[in-house]
CSV table of C-alpha atoms in Angstrom, one decimal:
chain,number,residue,atom,x,y,z
T,146,UNK,CA,100.7,119.7,132.7
T,147,UNK,CA,100.2,120.4,129.0
T,148,UNK,CA,96.9,122.0,128.1
T,149,UNK,CA,95.1,122.5,124.8
T,150,UNK,CA,96.3,126.0,124.4
T,151,UNK,CA,99.9,124.8,124.5
T,152,UNK,CA,99.2,122.1,121.9
T,153,UNK,CA,97.2,124.1,119.3
T,154,UNK,CA,99.5,127.2,119.4
T,155,UNK,CA,102.8,125.5,118.5
T,156,UNK,CA,104.8,127.7,116.2
T,157,UNK,CA,108.2,126.1,115.9
T,158,UNK,CA,110.0,122.8,115.7
T,159,UNK,CA,111.7,123.4,119.0
T,160,UNK,CA,108.4,124.0,120.7
T,161,UNK,CA,106.9,120.9,119.1
T,162,UNK,CA,109.7,118.7,120.3
T,163,UNK,CA,109.6,120.2,123.8
T,164,UNK,CA,105.9,119.5,124.2
T,165,UNK,CA,106.2,116.1,122.5
T,166,UNK,CA,108.8,115.0,125.1
T,167,UNK,CA,106.6,116.2,128.0
T,168,UNK,CA,103.7,114.3,126.6
T,169,UNK,CA,105.9,111.2,126.2
T,170,UNK,CA,106.8,111.3,129.8
T,171,UNK,CA,103.2,112.0,130.9
T,172,UNK,CA,101.9,109.0,128.9
T,173,UNK,CA,104.7,106.7,130.1
T,174,UNK,CA,103.7,107.5,133.7
T,175,UNK,CA,99.9,107.4,133.1
T,176,UNK,CA,99.2,104.8,130.5
T,177,UNK,CA,99.6,101.3,131.7
T,178,UNK,CA,99.7,99.9,128.1
T,179,UNK,CA,102.2,102.4,126.9
T,180,UNK,CA,104.4,102.0,130.0
T,181,UNK,CA,104.4,98.2,129.5
T,182,UNK,CA,105.3,98.6,125.9
T,183,UNK,CA,108.2,101.0,126.6
T,184,UNK,CA,109.5,98.8,129.4
T,185,UNK,CA,109.3,95.7,127.2
T,186,UNK,CA,111.7,97.6,124.9
T,187,UNK,CA,114.0,98.5,127.9
T,188,UNK,CA,113.3,102.2,127.3
T,189,UNK,CA,115.1,104.4,129.8
T,190,UNK,CA,112.9,107.5,129.7
T,191,UNK,CA,115.6,109.6,131.3
T,192,UNK,CA,117.8,109.4,128.1
T,193,UNK,CA,114.9,110.0,125.6
T,194,UNK,CA,115.9,113.5,124.4
T,195,UNK,CA,114.6,113.5,120.8
T,196,UNK,CA,111.6,112.5,118.8
T,197,UNK,CA,113.6,109.7,117.2
T,198,UNK,CA,114.2,108.0,120.6
T,199,UNK,CA,110.5,107.9,121.5
T,200,UNK,CA,108.9,104.4,121.3
T,201,UNK,CA,105.9,104.3,118.9
T,202,UNK,CA,103.0,102.1,120.0
T,203,UNK,CA,101.8,99.7,117.2
T,204,UNK,CA,98.4,100.8,116.1
T,205,UNK,CA,97.2,97.2,116.6
T,206,UNK,CA,97.1,97.8,120.3
T,207,UNK,CA,93.9,99.8,119.9
T,208,UNK,CA,92.2,96.6,118.9
T,209,UNK,CA,93.3,94.6,121.9
T,210,UNK,CA,94.0,97.0,124.7
T,211,UNK,CA,92.4,100.0,126.5
T,212,UNK,CA,94.8,102.8,125.4
T,213,UNK,CA,94.1,105.7,127.8
T,214,UNK,CA,96.4,108.0,129.8
T,215,UNK,CA,94.0,109.2,132.5
T,216,UNK,CA,91.1,107.9,134.7
T,217,UNK,CA,88.5,110.3,133.4
T,218,UNK,CA,85.2,109.0,132.1
T,219,UNK,CA,85.0,108.2,128.4
T,220,UNK,CA,83.0,110.7,126.5
T,221,UNK,CA,83.1,109.1,123.0
T,222,UNK,CA,84.3,105.7,121.7
T,223,UNK,CA,85.3,105.8,118.1
T,224,UNK,CA,85.6,102.5,116.3
T,225,UNK,CA,87.1,101.5,113.0
T,226,UNK,CA,85.2,99.8,110.2
T,227,UNK,CA,85.7,96.1,109.7
T,228,UNK,CA,84.1,93.0,108.2
T,229,UNK,CA,82.0,90.7,110.4
T,230,UNK,CA,84.1,88.9,113.0
T,231,UNK,CA,87.1,91.2,112.5
T,232,UNK,CA,88.6,92.9,115.5
T,233,UNK,CA,88.1,96.7,115.2
T,234,UNK,CA,90.0,99.5,116.8
T,235,UNK,CA,88.5,101.4,119.7
T,236,UNK,CA,89.7,104.9,120.5
T,237,UNK,CA,88.4,105.8,124.0
T,238,UNK,CA,88.2,109.6,124.0
T,239,UNK,CA,88.0,111.2,127.5
T,240,UNK,CA,87.9,114.8,126.3
T,241,UNK,CA,86.1,115.1,122.9
T,242,UNK,CA,86.7,118.9,122.9
T,243,UNK,CA,90.3,118.2,122.1
T,244,UNK,CA,89.2,116.4,118.9
T,245,UNK,CA,86.8,119.3,118.1
T,246,UNK,CA,89.5,121.9,118.5
T,247,UNK,CA,92.0,119.8,116.5
T,248,UNK,CA,89.8,119.3,113.4
T,249,UNK,CA,88.4,122.8,113.5
T,250,UNK,CA,91.8,124.4,113.8
T,251,UNK,CA,93.3,122.2,111.1
T,252,UNK,CA,90.4,122.9,108.7
T,253,UNK,CA,90.8,126.6,109.3
T,254,UNK,CA,94.6,126.4,108.7
T,255,UNK,CA,94.3,124.7,105.3
T,256,UNK,CA,90.9,126.0,104.0
T,257,UNK,CA,89.9,129.1,106.0
T,258,UNK,CA,86.6,129.8,107.6
T,259,UNK,CA,84.1,126.8,107.3
T,260,UNK,CA,81.3,129.3,107.0
T,261,UNK,CA,82.6,130.1,103.5
T,262,UNK,CA,81.7,126.6,102.3
T,263,UNK,CA,78.7,124.4,101.5
T,264,UNK,CA,79.8,121.0,102.8
T,265,UNK,CA,78.4,118.0,101.0
T,266,UNK,CA,79.4,114.6,102.4
T,267,UNK,CA,79.2,111.3,100.5
T,268,UNK,CA,80.3,108.8,103.1
T,269,UNK,CA,77.9,105.9,103.0
T,270,UNK,CA,80.0,103.2,104.6
T,271,UNK,CA,80.8,105.5,107.5
T,272,UNK,CA,77.4,107.0,107.8
T,273,UNK,CA,76.0,103.5,108.4
T,274,UNK,CA,78.1,103.3,111.6
T,275,UNK,CA,77.3,105.5,114.6
T,276,UNK,CA,80.8,105.4,116.0
T,277,UNK,CA,82.9,106.9,113.2
T,278,UNK,CA,85.3,109.7,114.1
T,279,UNK,CA,85.1,110.9,110.5
T,280,UNK,CA,81.3,111.2,110.6
T,281,UNK,CA,81.6,113.1,114.0
T,282,UNK,CA,84.0,115.6,112.3
T,283,UNK,CA,82.1,116.1,109.1
T,284,UNK,CA,78.8,116.4,111.0
T,285,UNK,CA,80.3,119.2,113.0
T,286,UNK,CA,81.8,120.9,110.0
T,287,UNK,CA,78.4,120.7,108.3
T,288,UNK,CA,76.7,122.3,111.3
T,289,UNK,CA,79.3,125.1,111.5
T,290,UNK,CA,79.1,125.9,107.8
T,291,UNK,CA,75.7,127.4,108.8
T,292,UNK,CA,74.4,126.7,105.3
T,293,UNK,CA,71.1,125.0,104.6
T,294,UNK,CA,72.5,123.3,101.5
T,295,UNK,CA,75.2,121.4,103.5
T,296,UNK,CA,74.4,117.8,104.4
T,297,UNK,CA,75.0,114.1,104.1
T,298,UNK,CA,74.1,111.8,101.2
T,299,UNK,CA,73.8,108.1,101.6
T,300,UNK,CA,72.8,106.3,98.3
T,301,UNK,CA,70.7,109.2,96.9
T,302,UNK,CA,73.1,109.9,94.1
T,303,UNK,CA,70.5,111.5,91.8
T,304,UNK,CA,69.7,114.1,94.4
T,305,UNK,CA,73.3,114.8,95.0
T,306,UNK,CA,74.0,115.2,91.3
T,307,UNK,CA,71.3,117.8,90.9
T,308,UNK,CA,72.5,119.7,94.0
T,309,UNK,CA,76.1,119.6,93.0
T,310,UNK,CA,75.5,121.0,89.6
T,311,UNK,CA,73.1,123.6,90.8
T,312,UNK,CA,75.3,125.0,93.6
T,313,UNK,CA,78.5,124.9,91.6
T,314,UNK,CA,76.8,127.0,88.8
T,315,UNK,CA,75.5,129.5,91.4
T,316,UNK,CA,79.1,130.3,92.4
T,317,UNK,CA,78.9,128.8,95.9
T,318,UNK,CA,82.2,127.5,97.3
T,319,UNK,CA,81.6,123.7,97.6
T,320,UNK,CA,83.5,121.0,99.5
T,321,UNK,CA,82.5,117.5,98.5
T,322,UNK,CA,84.1,115.1,100.9
T,323,UNK,CA,83.7,111.4,100.0
T,324,UNK,CA,84.9,107.9,100.5
T,325,UNK,CA,86.8,106.9,97.3
T,326,UNK,CA,84.5,104.2,96.0
T,327,UNK,CA,81.4,106.4,96.4
T,328,UNK,CA,83.0,109.2,94.5
T,329,UNK,CA,83.8,106.8,91.7
T,330,UNK,CA,80.2,105.5,91.8
T,331,UNK,CA,79.0,109.1,91.5
T,332,UNK,CA,81.0,109.9,88.3
T,333,UNK,CA,79.9,106.6,86.8
T,334,UNK,CA,76.4,108.1,86.9
T,335,UNK,CA,77.3,111.7,85.9
T,336,UNK,CA,80.2,113.5,84.2
T,337,UNK,CA,80.7,116.9,85.7
T,338,UNK,CA,82.5,120.1,84.8
T,339,UNK,CA,82.8,121.8,88.2
T,340,UNK,CA,84.3,125.3,88.6
T,341,UNK,CA,83.7,126.1,92.3
T,342,UNK,CA,84.0,122.7,94.0
T,343,UNK,CA,86.8,121.1,96.0
T,344,UNK,CA,86.7,117.3,95.7
T,345,UNK,CA,88.2,115.7,98.8
T,346,UNK,CA,88.7,111.9,99.0
T,347,UNK,CA,89.1,110.2,102.3
T,348,UNK,CA,90.5,106.9,100.9
T,349,UNK,CA,88.9,103.5,101.1
T,350,UNK,CA,87.5,101.1,98.5
T,351,UNK,CA,86.0,99.1,101.4
T,352,UNK,CA,86.0,96.0,99.1
T,353,UNK,CA,83.6,97.7,96.7
T,354,UNK,CA,86.1,98.2,93.9
T,355,UNK,CA,89.6,97.2,92.8
T,356,UNK,CA,92.3,99.1,94.5
T,357,UNK,CA,94.0,101.8,92.3
T,358,UNK,CA,97.3,103.6,92.7
T,359,UNK,CA,96.8,107.3,93.6
T,360,UNK,CA,97.9,108.7,90.3
T,361,UNK,CA,95.4,106.6,88.4
T,362,UNK,CA,92.6,107.3,90.9
T,363,UNK,CA,93.1,111.0,90.9
T,364,UNK,CA,93.3,111.1,87.1
T,365,UNK,CA,89.9,109.3,86.9
T,366,UNK,CA,88.4,111.6,89.5
T,367,UNK,CA,89.7,114.8,87.9
T,368,UNK,CA,88.3,113.7,84.6
T,369,UNK,CA,85.0,112.7,86.1
T,370,UNK,CA,84.5,115.9,88.1
T,371,UNK,CA,86.1,118.2,85.6
T,372,UNK,CA,88.6,119.6,88.2
T,373,UNK,CA,92.3,120.2,88.1
T,374,UNK,CA,93.3,118.5,91.4
T,375,UNK,CA,91.9,116.2,94.0
T,376,UNK,CA,92.3,117.0,97.7
T,377,UNK,CA,92.8,114.3,100.3
T,378,UNK,CA,92.4,113.8,104.0
T,379,UNK,CA,94.7,111.6,106.1
T,380,UNK,CA,93.3,110.5,109.4
T,381,UNK,CA,92.2,107.4,111.3
T,382,UNK,CA,90.2,106.2,114.2
T,383,UNK,CA,93.2,106.1,116.5
T,384,UNK,CA,94.1,109.8,115.9
T,385,UNK,CA,92.5,113.1,116.9
T,386,UNK,CA,94.3,115.0,114.1
T,387,UNK,CA,94.2,115.0,110.3
T,388,UNK,CA,96.7,115.9,107.6
T,389,UNK,CA,95.5,117.3,104.3
T,390,UNK,CA,96.6,117.2,100.7
T,391,UNK,CA,95.6,120.1,98.5
T,392,UNK,CA,96.7,118.1,95.4
T,393,UNK,CA,99.2,115.7,94.0
T,394,UNK,CA,99.0,113.4,97.0
T,395,UNK,CA,101.4,115.5,99.1
T,396,UNK,CA,100.1,115.9,102.6
T,397,UNK,CA,100.8,118.6,105.2
T,398,UNK,CA,100.2,118.3,108.9
T,399,UNK,CA,98.9,121.0,111.3
T,400,UNK,CA,101.5,122.3,113.7
T,401,UNK,CA,100.7,119.8,116.4
T,402,UNK,CA,101.1,116.7,114.2
T,403,UNK,CA,104.2,115.2,112.6
T,404,UNK,CA,105.4,112.0,110.9
T,405,UNK,CA,108.6,110.0,111.2
T,406,UNK,CA,109.4,107.1,108.9
T,407,UNK,CA,110.6,103.8,110.3
T,408,UNK,CA,112.7,101.1,108.7
T,409,UNK,CA,110.6,98.3,107.3
T,410,UNK,CA,113.2,95.8,108.5
T,411,UNK,CA,113.8,97.3,111.9
T,412,UNK,CA,110.7,98.9,113.4
T,413,UNK,CA,112.8,100.8,116.1
T,414,UNK,CA,115.0,102.6,113.6
T,415,UNK,CA,113.9,106.0,112.0
T,416,UNK,CA,115.1,106.5,108.5
T,417,UNK,CA,116.0,109.7,106.6
T,418,UNK,CA,113.7,111.9,104.6
T,419,UNK,CA,113.0,110.8,101.0
T,420,UNK,CA,113.2,107.1,101.9
T,421,UNK,CA,110.1,104.8,101.9
T,422,UNK,CA,109.2,103.1,105.2
T,423,UNK,CA,106.5,102.6,107.8
T,424,UNK,CA,104.6,105.7,109.0
T,425,UNK,CA,104.9,106.7,112.6
T,426,UNK,CA,102.6,109.5,113.6
T,427,UNK,CA,103.0,112.0,116.4
T,428,UNK,CA,99.6,113.5,117.3
T,429,UNK,CA,99.9,115.8,120.3
T,430,UNK,CA,96.1,116.1,120.4
T,431,UNK,CA,96.1,112.5,121.5
T,432,UNK,CA,97.4,113.4,124.9
T,433,UNK,CA,94.8,111.4,126.7
T,434,UNK,CA,95.4,108.1,124.8
T,435,UNK,CA,98.7,107.8,122.9
T,436,UNK,CA,100.4,110.5,120.9
T,437,UNK,CA,103.0,108.2,119.4
T,438,UNK,CA,101.6,105.6,117.0
T,439,UNK,CA,103.2,103.2,114.5
T,440,UNK,CA,100.7,102.8,111.7
T,441,UNK,CA,100.5,100.1,109.1
T,442,UNK,CA,100.9,102.6,106.3
T,443,UNK,CA,103.9,103.0,104.0
T,444,UNK,CA,105.1,106.5,103.2
T,445,UNK,CA,107.8,108.9,102.5
T,446,UNK,CA,108.6,112.2,104.3
T,447,UNK,CA,110.2,115.3,102.8
T,448,UNK,CA,112.4,118.0,104.3
T,449,UNK,CA,109.6,120.5,104.8
T,450,UNK,CA,107.6,117.9,106.9
T,451,UNK,CA,105.3,117.1,104.0
T,452,UNK,CA,104.7,113.5,103.2
T,453,UNK,CA,103.0,111.1,100.9
T,454,UNK,CA,101.3,107.7,101.6
T,455,UNK,CA,102.4,105.0,99.2
T,456,UNK,CA,100.4,102.0,100.4
T,457,UNK,CA,100.0,99.6,103.4
T,458,UNK,CA,101.9,96.8,104.9
T,459,UNK,CA,100.6,93.3,104.0
T,460,UNK,CA,98.1,92.0,106.5
T,461,UNK,CA,100.5,89.1,107.2
T,462,UNK,CA,103.2,89.4,109.8
T,463,UNK,CA,105.0,92.7,109.3
T,464,UNK,CA,108.7,92.3,108.9
T,465,UNK,CA,110.8,93.9,111.6
T,466,UNK,CA,107.8,94.2,114.0
T,467,UNK,CA,108.3,91.1,116.1
T,468,UNK,CA,108.7,93.3,119.2
T,469,UNK,CA,105.3,94.9,118.6
T,470,UNK,CA,103.3,92.3,120.5
T,471,UNK,CA,103.6,92.1,124.3
């Protein structure tokens, strides 16, 4: 059986593939939903010898099925945001410590010790929900920063503006993590010239503003905050791991997470690096649900395993995905 130590100490591609294939077989044998999906595709698990041969479960299944790979009791249920009447995703987490280890290790990998930061969070649309995996993560990071100035802000922008300017001038290392529309609202009220602050956007206009392409958005945010680059976090309710961009919209994964890009016309075909297609995520921390997820994002992967997100599929029927509903 794979344990957390195996997952979070991966140090090579060979090791990643070996563990991924073990988890694939484990989930095929222990997840009813995933087994039915693989069987529907006539998958012979004995001949699956590479990442490219593994079936990726469409992310929509988290809205309609119970995606779990064990019989343990559910410790946390994370749900996605959605408008009234819309089906939302439910991620049933039977071992929340895996999530905690994942985001703590990933943050440390890309940013160092959390205790070196004041963490300010501007996530109003998430904070208003009690079941957000992002809020769970940020709340924990705030607690582990061990800094009395760390905390959440809802709609109290005036207070945040004063705090941000004051702490940045004091030389504190600040991390301001915010949903996109709220960061834009903030710079509408105040133009900053920050010297010691990382601005990290988590995406999402939530219907509050018109959508913007990344280059335009980051230019506006850079000008508004007076910073050189905008950092980004790529995660979702259905995952227990996050990728980070330290600028220019190029993301990198922690060692237990990788992406493959699928053909937009044939969901079962993986395409070469440098080509645009649907984003398939391998998240080995998701061992107790499903580690192989076909998202609705469009992206492009590069030779060093970095990637960028270019948009999303239309909400109408996704071409090439007729096999994705059992």
